[in-house]
Short mmCIF file of N, CA and C and ligand atoms in Angstrom, two decimals:
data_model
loop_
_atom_site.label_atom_id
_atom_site.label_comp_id
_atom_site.label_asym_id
_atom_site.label_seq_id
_atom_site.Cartn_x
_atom_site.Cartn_y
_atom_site.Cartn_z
N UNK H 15 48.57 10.52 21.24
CA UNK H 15 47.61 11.51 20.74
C UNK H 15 46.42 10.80 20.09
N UNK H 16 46.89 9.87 18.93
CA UNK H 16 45.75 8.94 18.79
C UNK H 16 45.11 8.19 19.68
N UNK H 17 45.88 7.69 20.67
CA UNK H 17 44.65 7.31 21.40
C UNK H 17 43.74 8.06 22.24
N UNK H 18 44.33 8.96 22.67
CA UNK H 18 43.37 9.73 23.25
C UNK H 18 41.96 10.28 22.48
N UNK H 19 42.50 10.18 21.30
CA UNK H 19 41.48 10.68 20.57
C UNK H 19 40.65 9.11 20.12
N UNK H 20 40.86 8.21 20.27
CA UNK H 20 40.08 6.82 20.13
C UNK H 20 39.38 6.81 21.29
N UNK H 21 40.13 6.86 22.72
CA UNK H 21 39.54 6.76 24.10
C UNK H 21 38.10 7.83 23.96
N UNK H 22 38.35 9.33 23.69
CA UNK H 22 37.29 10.01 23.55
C UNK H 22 36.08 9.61 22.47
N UNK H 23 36.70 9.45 21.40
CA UNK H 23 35.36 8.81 20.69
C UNK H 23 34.62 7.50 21.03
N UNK H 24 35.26 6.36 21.98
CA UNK H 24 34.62 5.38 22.29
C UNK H 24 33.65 5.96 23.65
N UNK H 25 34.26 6.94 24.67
CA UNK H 25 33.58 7.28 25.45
C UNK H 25 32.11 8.13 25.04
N UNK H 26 32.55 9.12 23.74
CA UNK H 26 31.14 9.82 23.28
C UNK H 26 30.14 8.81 22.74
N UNK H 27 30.83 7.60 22.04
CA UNK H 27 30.32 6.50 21.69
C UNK H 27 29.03 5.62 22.32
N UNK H 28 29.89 5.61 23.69
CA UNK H 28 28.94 4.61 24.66
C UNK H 28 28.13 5.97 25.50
N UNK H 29 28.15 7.13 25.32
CA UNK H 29 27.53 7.99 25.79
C UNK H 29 26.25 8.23 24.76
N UNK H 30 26.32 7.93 24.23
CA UNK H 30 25.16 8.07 22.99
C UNK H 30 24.22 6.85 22.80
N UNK H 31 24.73 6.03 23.20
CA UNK H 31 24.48 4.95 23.54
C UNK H 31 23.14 4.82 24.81
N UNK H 32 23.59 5.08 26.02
CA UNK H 32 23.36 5.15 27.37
C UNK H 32 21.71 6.39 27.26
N UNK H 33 20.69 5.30 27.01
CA UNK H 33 19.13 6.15 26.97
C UNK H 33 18.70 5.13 27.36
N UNK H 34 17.32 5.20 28.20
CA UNK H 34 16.02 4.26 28.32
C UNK H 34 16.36 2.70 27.81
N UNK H 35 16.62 2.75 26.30
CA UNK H 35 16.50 1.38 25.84
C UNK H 35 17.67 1.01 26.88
N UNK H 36 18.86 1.39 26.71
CA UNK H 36 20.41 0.74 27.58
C UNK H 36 19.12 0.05 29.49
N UNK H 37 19.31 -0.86 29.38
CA UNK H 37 18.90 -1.86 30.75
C UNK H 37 17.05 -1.71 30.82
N UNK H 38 16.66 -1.78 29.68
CA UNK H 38 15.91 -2.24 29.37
C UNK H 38 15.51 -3.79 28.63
N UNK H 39 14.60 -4.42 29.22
CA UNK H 39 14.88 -5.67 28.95
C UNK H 39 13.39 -6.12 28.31
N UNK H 40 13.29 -6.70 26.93
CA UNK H 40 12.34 -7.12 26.09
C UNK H 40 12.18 -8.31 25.93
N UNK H 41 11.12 -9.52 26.62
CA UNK H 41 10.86 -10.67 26.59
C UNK H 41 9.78 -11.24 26.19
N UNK H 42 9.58 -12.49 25.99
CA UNK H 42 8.17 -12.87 25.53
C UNK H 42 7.14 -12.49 24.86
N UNK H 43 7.71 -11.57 23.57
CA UNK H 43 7.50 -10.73 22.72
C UNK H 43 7.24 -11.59 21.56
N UNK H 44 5.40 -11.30 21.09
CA UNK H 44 4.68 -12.12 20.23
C UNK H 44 3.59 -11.52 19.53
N UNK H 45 3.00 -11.68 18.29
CA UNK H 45 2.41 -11.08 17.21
C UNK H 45 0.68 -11.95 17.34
N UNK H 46 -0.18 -11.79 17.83
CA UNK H 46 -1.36 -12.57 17.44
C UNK H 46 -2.45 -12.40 16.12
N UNK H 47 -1.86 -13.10 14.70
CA UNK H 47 -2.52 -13.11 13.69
C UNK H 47 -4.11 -13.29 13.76
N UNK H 48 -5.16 -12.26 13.07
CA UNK H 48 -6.35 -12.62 13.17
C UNK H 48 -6.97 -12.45 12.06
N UNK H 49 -8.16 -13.48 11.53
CA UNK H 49 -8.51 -13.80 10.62
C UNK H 49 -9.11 -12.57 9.74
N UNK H 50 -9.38 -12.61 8.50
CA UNK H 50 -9.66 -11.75 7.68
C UNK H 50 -8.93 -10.23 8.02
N UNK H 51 -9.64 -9.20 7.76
CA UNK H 51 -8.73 -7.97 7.85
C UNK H 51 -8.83 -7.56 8.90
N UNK H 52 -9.21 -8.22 9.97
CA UNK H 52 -8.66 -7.32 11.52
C UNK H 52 -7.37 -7.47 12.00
N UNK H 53 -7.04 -6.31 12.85
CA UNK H 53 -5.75 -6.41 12.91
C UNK H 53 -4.97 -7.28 13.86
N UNK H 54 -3.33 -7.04 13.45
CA UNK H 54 -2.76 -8.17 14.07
C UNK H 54 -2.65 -6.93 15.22
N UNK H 55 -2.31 -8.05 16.85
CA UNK H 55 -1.87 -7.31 17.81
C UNK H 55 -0.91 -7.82 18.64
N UNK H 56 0.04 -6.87 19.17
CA UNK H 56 1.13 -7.22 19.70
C UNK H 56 1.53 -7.41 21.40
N UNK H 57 2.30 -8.46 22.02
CA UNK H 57 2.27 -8.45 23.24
C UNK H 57 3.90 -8.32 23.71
N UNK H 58 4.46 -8.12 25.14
CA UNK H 58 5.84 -8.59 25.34
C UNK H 58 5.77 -7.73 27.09
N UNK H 59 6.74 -8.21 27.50
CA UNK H 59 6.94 -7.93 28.80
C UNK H 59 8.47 -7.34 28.88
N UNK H 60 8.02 -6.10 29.38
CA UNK H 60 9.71 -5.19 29.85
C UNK H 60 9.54 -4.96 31.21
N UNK H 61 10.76 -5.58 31.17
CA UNK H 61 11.90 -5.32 32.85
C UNK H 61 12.42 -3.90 32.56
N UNK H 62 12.12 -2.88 33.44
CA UNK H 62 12.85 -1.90 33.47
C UNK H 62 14.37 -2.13 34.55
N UNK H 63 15.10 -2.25 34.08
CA UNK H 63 16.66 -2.82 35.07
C UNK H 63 16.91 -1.65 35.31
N UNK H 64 16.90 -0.48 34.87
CA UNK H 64 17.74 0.52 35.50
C UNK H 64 17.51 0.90 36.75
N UNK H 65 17.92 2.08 37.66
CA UNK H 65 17.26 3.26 38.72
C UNK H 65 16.48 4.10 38.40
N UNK H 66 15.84 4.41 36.99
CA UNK H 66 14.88 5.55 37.22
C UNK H 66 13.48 4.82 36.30
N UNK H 67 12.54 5.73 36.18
CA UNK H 67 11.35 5.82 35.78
C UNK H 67 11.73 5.54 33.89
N UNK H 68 11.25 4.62 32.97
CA UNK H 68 11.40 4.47 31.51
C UNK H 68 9.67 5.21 30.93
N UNK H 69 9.45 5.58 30.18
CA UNK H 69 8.23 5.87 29.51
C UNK H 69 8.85 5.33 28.21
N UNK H 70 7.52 4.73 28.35
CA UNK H 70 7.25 4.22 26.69
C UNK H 70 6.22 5.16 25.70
N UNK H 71 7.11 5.44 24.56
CA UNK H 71 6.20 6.38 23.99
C UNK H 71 5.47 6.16 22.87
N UNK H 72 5.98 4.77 22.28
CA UNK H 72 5.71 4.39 20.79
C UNK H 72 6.28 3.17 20.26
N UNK H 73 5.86 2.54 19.09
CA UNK H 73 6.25 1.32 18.76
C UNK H 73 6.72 1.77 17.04
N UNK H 74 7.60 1.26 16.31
CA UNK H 74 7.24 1.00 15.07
C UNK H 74 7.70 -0.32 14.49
N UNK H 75 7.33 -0.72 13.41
CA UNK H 75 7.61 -2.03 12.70
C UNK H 75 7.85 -1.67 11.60
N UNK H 76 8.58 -1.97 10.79
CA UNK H 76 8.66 -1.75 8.93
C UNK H 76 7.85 -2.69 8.38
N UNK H 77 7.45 -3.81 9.36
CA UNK H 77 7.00 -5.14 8.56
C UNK H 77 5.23 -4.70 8.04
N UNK H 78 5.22 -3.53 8.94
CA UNK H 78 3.34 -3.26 8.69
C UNK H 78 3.22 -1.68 8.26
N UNK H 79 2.19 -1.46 7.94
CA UNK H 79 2.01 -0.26 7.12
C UNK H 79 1.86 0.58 8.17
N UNK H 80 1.88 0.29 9.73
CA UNK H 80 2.08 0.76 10.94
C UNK H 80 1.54 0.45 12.18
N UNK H 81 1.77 1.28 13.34
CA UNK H 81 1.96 0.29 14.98
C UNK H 81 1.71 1.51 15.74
N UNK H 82 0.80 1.23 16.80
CA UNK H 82 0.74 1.93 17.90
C UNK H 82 0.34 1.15 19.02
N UNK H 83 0.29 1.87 19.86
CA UNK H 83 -0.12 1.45 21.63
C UNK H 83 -1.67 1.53 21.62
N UNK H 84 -1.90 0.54 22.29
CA UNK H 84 -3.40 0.66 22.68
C UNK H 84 -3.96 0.03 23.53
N UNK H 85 -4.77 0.70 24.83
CA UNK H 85 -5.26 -0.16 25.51
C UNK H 85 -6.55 -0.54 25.69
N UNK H 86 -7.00 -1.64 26.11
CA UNK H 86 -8.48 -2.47 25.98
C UNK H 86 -9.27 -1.80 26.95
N UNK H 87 -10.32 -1.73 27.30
CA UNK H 87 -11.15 -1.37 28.81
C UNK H 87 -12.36 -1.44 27.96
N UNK H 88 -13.41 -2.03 28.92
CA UNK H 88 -14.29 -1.86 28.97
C UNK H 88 -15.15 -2.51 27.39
N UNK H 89 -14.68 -3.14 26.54
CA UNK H 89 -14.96 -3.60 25.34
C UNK H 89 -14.49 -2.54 24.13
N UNK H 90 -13.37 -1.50 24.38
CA UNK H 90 -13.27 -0.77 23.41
C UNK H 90 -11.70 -0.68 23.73
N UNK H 91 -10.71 0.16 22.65
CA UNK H 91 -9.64 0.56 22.96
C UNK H 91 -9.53 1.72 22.57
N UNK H 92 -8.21 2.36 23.52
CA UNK H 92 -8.05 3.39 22.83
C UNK H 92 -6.30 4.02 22.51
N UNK H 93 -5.93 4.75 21.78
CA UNK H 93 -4.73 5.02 21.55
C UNK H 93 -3.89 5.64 22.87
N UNK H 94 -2.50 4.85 23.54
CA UNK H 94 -2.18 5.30 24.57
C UNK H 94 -1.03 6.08 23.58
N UNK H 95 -1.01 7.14 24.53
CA UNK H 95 0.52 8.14 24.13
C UNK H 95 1.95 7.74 25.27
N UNK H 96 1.78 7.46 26.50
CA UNK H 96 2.93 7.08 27.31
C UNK H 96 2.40 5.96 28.54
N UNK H 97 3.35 5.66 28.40
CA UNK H 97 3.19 4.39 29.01
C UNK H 97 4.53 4.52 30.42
N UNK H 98 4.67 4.75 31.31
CA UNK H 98 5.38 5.27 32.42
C UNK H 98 5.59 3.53 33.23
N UNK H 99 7.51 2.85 33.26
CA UNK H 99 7.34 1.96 33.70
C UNK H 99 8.63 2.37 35.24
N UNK H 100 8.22 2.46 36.37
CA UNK H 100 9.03 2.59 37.26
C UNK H 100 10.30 1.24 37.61
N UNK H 101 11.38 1.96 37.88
CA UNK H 101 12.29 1.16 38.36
C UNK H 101 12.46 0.30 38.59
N UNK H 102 13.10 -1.04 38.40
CA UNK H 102 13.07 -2.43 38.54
C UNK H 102 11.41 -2.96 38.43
N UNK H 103 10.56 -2.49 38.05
CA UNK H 103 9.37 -2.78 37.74
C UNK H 103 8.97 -3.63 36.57
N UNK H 104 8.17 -4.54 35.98
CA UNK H 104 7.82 -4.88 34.77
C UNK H 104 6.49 -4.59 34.61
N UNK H 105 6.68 -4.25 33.08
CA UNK H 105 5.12 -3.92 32.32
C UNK H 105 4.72 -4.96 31.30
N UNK H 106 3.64 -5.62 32.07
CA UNK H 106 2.96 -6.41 31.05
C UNK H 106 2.01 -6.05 29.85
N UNK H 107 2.32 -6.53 28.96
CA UNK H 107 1.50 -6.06 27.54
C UNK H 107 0.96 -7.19 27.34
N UNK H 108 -0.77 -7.45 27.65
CA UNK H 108 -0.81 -9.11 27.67
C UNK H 108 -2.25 -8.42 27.28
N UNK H 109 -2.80 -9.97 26.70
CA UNK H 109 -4.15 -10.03 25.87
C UNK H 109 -5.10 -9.39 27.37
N UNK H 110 -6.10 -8.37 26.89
CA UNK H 110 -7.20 -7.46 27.39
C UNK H 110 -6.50 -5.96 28.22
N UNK H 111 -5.59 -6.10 28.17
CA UNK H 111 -4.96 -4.68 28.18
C UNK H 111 -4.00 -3.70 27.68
N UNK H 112 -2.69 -3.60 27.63
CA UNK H 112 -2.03 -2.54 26.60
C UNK H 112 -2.07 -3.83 25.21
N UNK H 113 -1.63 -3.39 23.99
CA UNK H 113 -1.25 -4.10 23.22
C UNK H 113 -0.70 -3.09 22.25
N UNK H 114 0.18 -3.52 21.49
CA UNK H 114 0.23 -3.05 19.79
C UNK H 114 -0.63 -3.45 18.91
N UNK H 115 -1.01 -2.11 18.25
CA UNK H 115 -2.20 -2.69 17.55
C UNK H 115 -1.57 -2.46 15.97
N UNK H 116 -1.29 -3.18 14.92
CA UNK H 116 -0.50 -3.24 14.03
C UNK H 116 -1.62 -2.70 12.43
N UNK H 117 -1.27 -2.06 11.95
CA UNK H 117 -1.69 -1.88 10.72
C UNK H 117 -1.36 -3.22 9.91
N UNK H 118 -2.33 -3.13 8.61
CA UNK H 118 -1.95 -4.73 7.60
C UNK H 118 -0.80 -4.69 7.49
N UNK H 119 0.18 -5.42 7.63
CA UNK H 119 1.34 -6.01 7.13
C UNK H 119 1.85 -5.80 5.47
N UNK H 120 2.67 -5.31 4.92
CA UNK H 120 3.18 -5.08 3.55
C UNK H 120 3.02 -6.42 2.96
N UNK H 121 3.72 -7.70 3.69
CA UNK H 121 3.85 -8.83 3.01
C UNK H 121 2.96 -9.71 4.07
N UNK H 122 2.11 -10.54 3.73
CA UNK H 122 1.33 -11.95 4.34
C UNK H 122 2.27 -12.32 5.62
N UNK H 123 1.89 -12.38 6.52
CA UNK H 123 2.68 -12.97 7.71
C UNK H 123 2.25 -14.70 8.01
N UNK H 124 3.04 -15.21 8.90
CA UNK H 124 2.74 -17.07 8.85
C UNK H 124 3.29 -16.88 10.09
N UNK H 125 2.40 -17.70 11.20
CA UNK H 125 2.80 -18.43 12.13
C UNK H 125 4.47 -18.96 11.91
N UNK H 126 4.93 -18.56 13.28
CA UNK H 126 6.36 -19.11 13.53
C UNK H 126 7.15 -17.95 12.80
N UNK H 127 6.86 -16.89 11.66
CA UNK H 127 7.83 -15.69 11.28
C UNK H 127 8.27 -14.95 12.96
N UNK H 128 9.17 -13.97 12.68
CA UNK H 128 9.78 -13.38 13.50
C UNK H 128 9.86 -12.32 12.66
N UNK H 129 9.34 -11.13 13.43
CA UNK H 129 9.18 -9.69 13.15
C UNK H 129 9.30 -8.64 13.91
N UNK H 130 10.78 -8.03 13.41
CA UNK H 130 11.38 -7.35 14.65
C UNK H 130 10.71 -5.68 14.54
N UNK H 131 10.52 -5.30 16.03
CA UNK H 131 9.65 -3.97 16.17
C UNK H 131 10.63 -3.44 17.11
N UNK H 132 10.08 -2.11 17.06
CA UNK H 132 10.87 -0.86 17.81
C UNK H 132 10.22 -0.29 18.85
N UNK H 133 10.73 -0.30 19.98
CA UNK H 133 10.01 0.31 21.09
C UNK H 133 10.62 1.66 21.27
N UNK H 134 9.86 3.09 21.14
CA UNK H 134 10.42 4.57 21.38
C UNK H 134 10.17 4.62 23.25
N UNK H 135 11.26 5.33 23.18
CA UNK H 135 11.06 5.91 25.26
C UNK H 135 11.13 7.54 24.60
N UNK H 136 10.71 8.36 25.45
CA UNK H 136 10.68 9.40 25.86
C UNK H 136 11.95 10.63 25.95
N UNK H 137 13.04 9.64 26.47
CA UNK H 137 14.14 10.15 25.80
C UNK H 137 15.26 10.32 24.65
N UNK H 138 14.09 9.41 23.82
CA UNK H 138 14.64 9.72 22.93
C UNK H 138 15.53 8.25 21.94
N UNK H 139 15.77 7.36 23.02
CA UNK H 139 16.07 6.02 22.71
C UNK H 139 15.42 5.28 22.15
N UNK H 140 15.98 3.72 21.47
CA UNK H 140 14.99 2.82 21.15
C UNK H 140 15.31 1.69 21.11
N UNK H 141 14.33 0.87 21.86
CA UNK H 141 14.67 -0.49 21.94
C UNK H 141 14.36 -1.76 21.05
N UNK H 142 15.08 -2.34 20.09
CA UNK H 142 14.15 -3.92 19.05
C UNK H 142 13.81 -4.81 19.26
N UNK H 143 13.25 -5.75 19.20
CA UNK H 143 13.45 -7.09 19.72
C UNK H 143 12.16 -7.66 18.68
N UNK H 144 12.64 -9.33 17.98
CA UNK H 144 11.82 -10.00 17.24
C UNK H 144 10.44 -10.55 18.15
N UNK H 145 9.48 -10.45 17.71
CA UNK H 145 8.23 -10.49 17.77
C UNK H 145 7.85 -12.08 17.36
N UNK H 146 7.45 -13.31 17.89
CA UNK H 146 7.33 -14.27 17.29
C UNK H 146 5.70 -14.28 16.79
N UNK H 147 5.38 -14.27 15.58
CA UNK H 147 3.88 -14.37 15.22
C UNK H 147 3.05 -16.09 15.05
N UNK H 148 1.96 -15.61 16.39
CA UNK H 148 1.38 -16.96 15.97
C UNK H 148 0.02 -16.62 15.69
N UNK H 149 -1.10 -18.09 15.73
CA UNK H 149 -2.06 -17.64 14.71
C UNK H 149 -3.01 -17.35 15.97
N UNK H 150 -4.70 -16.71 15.31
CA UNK H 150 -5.47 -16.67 16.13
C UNK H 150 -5.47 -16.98 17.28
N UNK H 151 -5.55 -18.61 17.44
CA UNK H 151 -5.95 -19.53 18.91
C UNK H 151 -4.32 -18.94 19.69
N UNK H 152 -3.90 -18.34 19.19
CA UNK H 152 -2.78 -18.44 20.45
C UNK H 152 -3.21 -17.59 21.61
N UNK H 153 -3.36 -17.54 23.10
CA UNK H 153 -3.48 -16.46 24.31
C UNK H 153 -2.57 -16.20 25.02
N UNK H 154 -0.90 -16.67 24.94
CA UNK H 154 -0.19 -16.17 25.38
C UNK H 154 1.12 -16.70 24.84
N UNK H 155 2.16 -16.23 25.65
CA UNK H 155 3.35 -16.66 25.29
C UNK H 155 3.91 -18.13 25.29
N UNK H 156 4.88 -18.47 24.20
CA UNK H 156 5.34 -19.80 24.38
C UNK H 156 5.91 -19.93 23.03
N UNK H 157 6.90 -20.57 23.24
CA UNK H 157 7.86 -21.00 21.83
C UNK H 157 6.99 -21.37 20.97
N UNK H 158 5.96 -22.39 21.26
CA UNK H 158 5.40 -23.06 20.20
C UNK H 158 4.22 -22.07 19.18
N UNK H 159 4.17 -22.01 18.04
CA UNK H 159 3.05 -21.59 17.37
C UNK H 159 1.64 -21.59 17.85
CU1 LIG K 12 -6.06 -2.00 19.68
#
């Protein structure tokens, strides 16, 4: 009897579980610090692994007073609301097009910190993954500062 009733709660368990973030995959995920009070902005590349369509709907961070989507064109940006990544597809978030655009930070950030952010989907899921922050001169990904 108990187990059945363990078996069912591990199954509602991993059913609660099982949204957008589940085979979603967050890589090369990095913070570009910029001088005086402009803001920091964020990059990373998702593998959508599953079979269907993921939308991305939102970002948050605790580390900043706040985070959204935004994309570059044309010398301006503007606030994206969904971001739609199809099936085995990847979406690049790379310097001159989508980015996170981060409100000031609560506490001073330093090259080489790690600052973990939240990616919202559409259904409702959410995915984390640490953010490595480097300074200005950085243009793309790489372990090093
Ligand atoms: Cu922006």
């Amino acid at each position: 009897m108990f187990r059945k009733f363990l078996a069912g709660a591990l199954l509602l368990a991993l059913t609660g579980l099982a949204g957008a973030g589940e085979g979603v995959r967050i890589y090369h995920a990095w913070i570009r610090l910029l001088p005086a009070d402009l803001p920091a902005a964020g990059y990373f590349v998702l593998e959508n692994q599953t079979d269907h369509t993921v939308t991305l709907t939102g970002v948050s961070a605790s580390a900043f007073g706040g985070a959204m989507l935004h994309q570059s064109a044309e010398g301006t940006m503007r606030h994206v609301h969904s971001i739609k990544v199809p099936a085995g597809e990847q979406l690049r978030v790379a310097p001159g097009g989508y980015h996170i655009m981060f409100m000031p930070p609560h506490e001073p950030l330093q090259p080489g910190d790690r600052v973990p952010v939240t990616l919202e989907f559409a259904d409702g899921s959410t995915r984390s993954a640490d953010f490595l922050v480097k300074g200005p001169a950085a243009v793309g990904w790489s372990e090093s500062k």
